[in-house]
XYZ file of N, CA and C in Angstrom:
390
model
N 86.804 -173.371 3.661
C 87.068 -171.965 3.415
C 88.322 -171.772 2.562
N 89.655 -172.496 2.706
C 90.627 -172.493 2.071
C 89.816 -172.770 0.823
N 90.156 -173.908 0.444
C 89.288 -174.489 -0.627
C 88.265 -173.476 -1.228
N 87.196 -172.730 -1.039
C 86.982 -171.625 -1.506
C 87.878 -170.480 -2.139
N 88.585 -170.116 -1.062
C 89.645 -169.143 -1.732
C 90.270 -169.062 -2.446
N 90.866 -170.946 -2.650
C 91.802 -171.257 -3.886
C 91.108 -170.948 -5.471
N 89.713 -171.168 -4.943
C 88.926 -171.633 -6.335
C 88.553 -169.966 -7.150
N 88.397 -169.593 -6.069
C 88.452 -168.040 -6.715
C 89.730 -167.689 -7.245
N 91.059 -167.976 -6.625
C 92.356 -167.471 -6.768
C 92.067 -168.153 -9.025
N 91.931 -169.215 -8.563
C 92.023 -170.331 -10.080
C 90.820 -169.583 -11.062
N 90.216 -168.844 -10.628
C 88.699 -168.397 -11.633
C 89.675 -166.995 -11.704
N 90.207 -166.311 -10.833
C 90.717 -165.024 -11.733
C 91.748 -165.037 -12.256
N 92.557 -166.228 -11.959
C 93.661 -166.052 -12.893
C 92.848 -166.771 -14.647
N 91.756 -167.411 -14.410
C 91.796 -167.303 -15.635
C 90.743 -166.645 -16.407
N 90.278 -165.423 -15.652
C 89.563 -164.409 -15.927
C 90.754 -163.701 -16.998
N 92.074 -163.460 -16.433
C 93.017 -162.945 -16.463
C 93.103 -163.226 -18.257
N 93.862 -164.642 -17.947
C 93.903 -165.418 -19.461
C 92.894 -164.704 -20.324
N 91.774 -165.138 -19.747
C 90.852 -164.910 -20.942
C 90.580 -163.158 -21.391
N 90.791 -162.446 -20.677
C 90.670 -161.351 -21.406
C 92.131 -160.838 -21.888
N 93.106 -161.780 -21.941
C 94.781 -161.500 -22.872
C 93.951 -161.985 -23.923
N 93.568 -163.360 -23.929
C 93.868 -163.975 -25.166
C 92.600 -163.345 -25.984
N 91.504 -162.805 -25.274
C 90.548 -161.630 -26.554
C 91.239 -160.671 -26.375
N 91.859 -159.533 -26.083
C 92.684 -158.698 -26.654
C 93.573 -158.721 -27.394
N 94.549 -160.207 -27.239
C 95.492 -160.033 -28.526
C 94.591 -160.408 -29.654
N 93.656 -160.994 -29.352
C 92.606 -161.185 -30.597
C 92.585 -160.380 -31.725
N 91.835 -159.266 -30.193
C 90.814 -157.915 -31.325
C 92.386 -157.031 -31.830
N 93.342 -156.843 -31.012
C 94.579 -156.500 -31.582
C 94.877 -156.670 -32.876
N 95.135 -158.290 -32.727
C 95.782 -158.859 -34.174
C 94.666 -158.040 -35.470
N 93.451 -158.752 -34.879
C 92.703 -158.320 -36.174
C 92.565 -156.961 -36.906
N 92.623 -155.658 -35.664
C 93.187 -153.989 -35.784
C 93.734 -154.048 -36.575
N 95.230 -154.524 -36.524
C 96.779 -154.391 -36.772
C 96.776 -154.878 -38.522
N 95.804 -156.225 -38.624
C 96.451 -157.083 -39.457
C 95.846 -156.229 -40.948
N 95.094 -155.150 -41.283
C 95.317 -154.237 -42.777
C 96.369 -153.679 -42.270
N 97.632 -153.556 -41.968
C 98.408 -152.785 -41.527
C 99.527 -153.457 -41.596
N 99.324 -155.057 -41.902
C 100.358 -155.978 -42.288
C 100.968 -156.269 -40.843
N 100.795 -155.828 -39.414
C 101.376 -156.066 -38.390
C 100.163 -156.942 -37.929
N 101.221 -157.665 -36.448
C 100.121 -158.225 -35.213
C 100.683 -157.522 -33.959
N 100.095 -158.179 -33.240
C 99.966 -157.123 -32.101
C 101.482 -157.681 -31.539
N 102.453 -158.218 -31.875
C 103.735 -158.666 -31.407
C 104.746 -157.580 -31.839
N 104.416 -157.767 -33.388
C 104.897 -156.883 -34.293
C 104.647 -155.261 -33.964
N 103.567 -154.980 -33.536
C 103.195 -153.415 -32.541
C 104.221 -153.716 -31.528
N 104.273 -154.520 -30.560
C 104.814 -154.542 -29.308
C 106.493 -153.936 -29.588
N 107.028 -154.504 -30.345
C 108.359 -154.262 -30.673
C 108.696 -152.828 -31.477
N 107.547 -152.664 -32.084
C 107.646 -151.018 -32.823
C 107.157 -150.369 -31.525
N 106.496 -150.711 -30.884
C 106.339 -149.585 -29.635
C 107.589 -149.604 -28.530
N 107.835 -150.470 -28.218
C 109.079 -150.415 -27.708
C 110.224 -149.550 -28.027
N 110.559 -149.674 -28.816
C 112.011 -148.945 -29.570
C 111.602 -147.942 -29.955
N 109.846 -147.012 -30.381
C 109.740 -145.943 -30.881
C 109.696 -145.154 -29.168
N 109.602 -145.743 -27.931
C 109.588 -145.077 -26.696
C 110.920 -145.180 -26.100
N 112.514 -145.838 -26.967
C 113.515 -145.332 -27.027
C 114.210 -144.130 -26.704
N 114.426 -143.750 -25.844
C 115.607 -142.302 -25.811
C 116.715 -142.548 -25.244
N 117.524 -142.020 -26.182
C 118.964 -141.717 -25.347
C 119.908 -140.979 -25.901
N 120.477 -140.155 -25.493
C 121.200 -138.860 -25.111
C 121.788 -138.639 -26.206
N 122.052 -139.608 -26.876
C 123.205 -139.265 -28.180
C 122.689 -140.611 -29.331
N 123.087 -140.258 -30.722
C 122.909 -141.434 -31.477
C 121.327 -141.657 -31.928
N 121.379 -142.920 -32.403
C 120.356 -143.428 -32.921
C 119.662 -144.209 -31.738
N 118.660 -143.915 -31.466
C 117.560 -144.775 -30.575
C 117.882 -145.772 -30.999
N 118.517 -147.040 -29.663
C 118.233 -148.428 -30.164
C 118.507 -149.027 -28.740
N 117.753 -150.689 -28.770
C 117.757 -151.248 -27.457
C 118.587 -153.062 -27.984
N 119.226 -153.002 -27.010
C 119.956 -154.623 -27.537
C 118.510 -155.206 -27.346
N 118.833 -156.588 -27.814
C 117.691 -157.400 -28.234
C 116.816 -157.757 -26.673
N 117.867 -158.463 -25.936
C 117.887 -158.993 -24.514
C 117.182 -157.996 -23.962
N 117.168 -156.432 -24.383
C 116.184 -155.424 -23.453
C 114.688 -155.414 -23.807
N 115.154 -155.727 -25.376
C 113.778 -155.592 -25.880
C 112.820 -157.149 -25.588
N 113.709 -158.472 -25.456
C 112.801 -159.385 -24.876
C 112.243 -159.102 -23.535
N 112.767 -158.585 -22.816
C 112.323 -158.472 -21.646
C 110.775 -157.678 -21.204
N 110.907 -157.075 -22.617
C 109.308 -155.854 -22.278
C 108.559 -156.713 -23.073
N 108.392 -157.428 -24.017
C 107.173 -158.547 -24.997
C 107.315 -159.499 -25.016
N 108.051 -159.739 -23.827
C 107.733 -161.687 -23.031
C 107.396 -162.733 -24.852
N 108.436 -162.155 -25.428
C 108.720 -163.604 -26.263
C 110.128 -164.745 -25.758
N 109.821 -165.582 -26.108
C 111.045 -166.041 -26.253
C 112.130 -165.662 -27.247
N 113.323 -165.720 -26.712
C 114.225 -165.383 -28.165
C 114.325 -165.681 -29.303
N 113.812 -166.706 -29.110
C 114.282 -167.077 -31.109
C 112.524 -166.482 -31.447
N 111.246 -166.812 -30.750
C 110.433 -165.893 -30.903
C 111.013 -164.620 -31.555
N 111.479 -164.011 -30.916
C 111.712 -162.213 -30.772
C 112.690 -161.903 -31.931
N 113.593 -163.002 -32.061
C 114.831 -163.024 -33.323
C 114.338 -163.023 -34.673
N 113.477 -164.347 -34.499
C 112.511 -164.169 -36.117
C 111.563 -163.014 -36.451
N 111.048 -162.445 -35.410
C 110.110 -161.491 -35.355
C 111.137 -159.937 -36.064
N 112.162 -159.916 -35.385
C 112.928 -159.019 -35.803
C 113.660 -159.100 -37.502
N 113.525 -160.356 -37.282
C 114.498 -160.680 -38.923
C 113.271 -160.138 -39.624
N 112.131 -160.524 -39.588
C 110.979 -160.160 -40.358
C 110.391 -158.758 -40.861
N 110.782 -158.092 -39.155
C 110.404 -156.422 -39.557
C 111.964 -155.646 -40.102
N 113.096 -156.520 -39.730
C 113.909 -155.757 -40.728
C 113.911 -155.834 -42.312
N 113.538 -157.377 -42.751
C 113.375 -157.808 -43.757
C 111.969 -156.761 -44.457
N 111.062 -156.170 -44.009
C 110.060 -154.949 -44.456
C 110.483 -153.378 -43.784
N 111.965 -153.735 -43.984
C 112.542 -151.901 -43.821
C 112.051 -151.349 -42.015
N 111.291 -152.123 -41.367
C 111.027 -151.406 -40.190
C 111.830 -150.735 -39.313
N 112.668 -152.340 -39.352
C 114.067 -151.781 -38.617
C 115.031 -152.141 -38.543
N 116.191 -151.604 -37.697
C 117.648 -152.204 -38.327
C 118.263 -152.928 -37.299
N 119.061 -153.902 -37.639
C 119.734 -154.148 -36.683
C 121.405 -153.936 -36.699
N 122.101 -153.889 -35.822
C 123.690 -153.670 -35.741
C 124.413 -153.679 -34.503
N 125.657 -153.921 -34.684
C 126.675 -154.587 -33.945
C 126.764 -153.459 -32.474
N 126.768 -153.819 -31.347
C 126.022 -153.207 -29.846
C 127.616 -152.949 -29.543
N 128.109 -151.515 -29.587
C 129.642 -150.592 -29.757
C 130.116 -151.247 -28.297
N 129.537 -151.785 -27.300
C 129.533 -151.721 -25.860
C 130.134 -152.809 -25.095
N 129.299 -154.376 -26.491
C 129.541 -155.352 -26.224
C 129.297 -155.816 -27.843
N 130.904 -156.496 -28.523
C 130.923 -156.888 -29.653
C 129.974 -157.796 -30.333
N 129.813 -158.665 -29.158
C 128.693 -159.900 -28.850
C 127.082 -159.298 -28.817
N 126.842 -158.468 -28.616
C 125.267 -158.139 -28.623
C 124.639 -157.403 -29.850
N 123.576 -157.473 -30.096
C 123.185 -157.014 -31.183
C 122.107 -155.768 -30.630
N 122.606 -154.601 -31.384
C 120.718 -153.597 -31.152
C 119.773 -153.493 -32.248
N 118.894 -152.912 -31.890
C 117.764 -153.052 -32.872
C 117.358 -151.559 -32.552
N 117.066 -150.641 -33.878
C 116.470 -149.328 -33.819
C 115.365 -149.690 -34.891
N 114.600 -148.502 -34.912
C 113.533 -148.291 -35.779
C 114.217 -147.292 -37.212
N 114.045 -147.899 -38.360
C 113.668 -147.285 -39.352
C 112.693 -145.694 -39.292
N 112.600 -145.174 -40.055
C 111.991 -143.433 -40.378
C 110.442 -144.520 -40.749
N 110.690 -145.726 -41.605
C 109.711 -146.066 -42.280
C 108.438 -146.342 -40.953
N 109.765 -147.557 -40.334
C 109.234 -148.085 -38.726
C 108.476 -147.033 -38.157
N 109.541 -146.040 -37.886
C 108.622 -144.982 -37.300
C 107.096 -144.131 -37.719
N 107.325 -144.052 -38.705
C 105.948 -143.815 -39.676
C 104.789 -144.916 -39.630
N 105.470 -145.800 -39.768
C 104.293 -147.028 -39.189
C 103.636 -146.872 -38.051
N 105.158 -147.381 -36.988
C 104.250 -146.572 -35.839
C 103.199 -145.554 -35.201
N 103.431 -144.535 -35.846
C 102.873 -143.440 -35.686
C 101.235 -143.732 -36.096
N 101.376 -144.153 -37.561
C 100.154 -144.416 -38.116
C 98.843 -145.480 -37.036
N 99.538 -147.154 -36.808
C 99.142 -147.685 -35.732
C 98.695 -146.791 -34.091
N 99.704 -146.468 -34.056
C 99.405 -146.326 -32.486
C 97.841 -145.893 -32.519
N 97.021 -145.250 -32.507
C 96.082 -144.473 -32.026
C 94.891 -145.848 -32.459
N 95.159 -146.862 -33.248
C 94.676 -148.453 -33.338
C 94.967 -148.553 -32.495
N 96.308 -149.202 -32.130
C 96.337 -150.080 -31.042
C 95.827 -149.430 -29.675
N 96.235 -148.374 -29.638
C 95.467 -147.560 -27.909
C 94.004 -147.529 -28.041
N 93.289 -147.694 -28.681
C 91.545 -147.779 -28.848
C 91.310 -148.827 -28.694
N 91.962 -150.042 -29.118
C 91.819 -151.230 -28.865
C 92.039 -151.453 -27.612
N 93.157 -151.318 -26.950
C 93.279 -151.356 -25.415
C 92.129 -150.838 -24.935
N 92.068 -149.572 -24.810
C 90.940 -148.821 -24.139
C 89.317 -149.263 -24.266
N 89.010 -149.839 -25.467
C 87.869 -150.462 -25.265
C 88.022 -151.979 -24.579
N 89.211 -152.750 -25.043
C 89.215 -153.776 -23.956
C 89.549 -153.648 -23.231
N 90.465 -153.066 -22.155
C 90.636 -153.226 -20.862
C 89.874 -152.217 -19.630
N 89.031 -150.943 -20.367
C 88.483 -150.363 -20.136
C 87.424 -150.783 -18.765
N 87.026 -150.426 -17.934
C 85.594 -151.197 -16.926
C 84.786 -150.195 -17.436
N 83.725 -150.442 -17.525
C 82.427 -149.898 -17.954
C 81.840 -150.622 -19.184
């Protein structure tokens, strides 16, 4: 009976897997006339759901790894890349000399805007039941 239970526990976790790794699929492929992947969404969605009270919307880096489970130098190159296409900026974190933030560009944001209603159809037909 254990032994049963485990084997199910091991079949949904990789039920699990397998419907990430076809969603970032059908994602990437959405995204990619759009010059993004679905990583590249993850990080423009992040920072475009930014608020705070004063200033320019921006999240140190370390906040923003924490919501798109990259690794850092992952998340570092990823960022050098969308600043390097105007998305977004990065600059010195007033709080802590040592940290860096990252905001969105007007452009970023326009991107965003454009994507999102891709990427949420894509979700919704994959993660959707029915």
């Amino acid at each position: 009976m254990a032994q049963q239970a485990e084997q199910a526990l091991v079949e949904r976790w990789r039920d699990i897997l397998a419907l990430h790794a076809r969603t970032q699929c059908e994602l990437d492929r959405a995204l990619h006339g759009r010059g993004l992947c679905a990583s590249d969404f993850e990080v423009l969605d992040v920072l475009a759901g930014c608020r705070t009270p004063k200033g320019m919307p921006s999240y140190r880096v370390q906040e923003i790894s924490e919501r798109v489970h990259l690794s850092q130098s992952a998340l570092s190159r990823l960022i050098a890349r969308l600043e390097k296409e105007g998305l977004v900026e990065r600059g010195m974190c007033s709080e802590d000399r040592r940290g860096v933030k990252v905001c969105l560009t007007a452009k970023g944001r326009a991107l965003h805007g454009e994507v999102l209603p891709v990427q949420r159809a894509v979700l919704a037909r994959m993660l959707t039941d029915g």
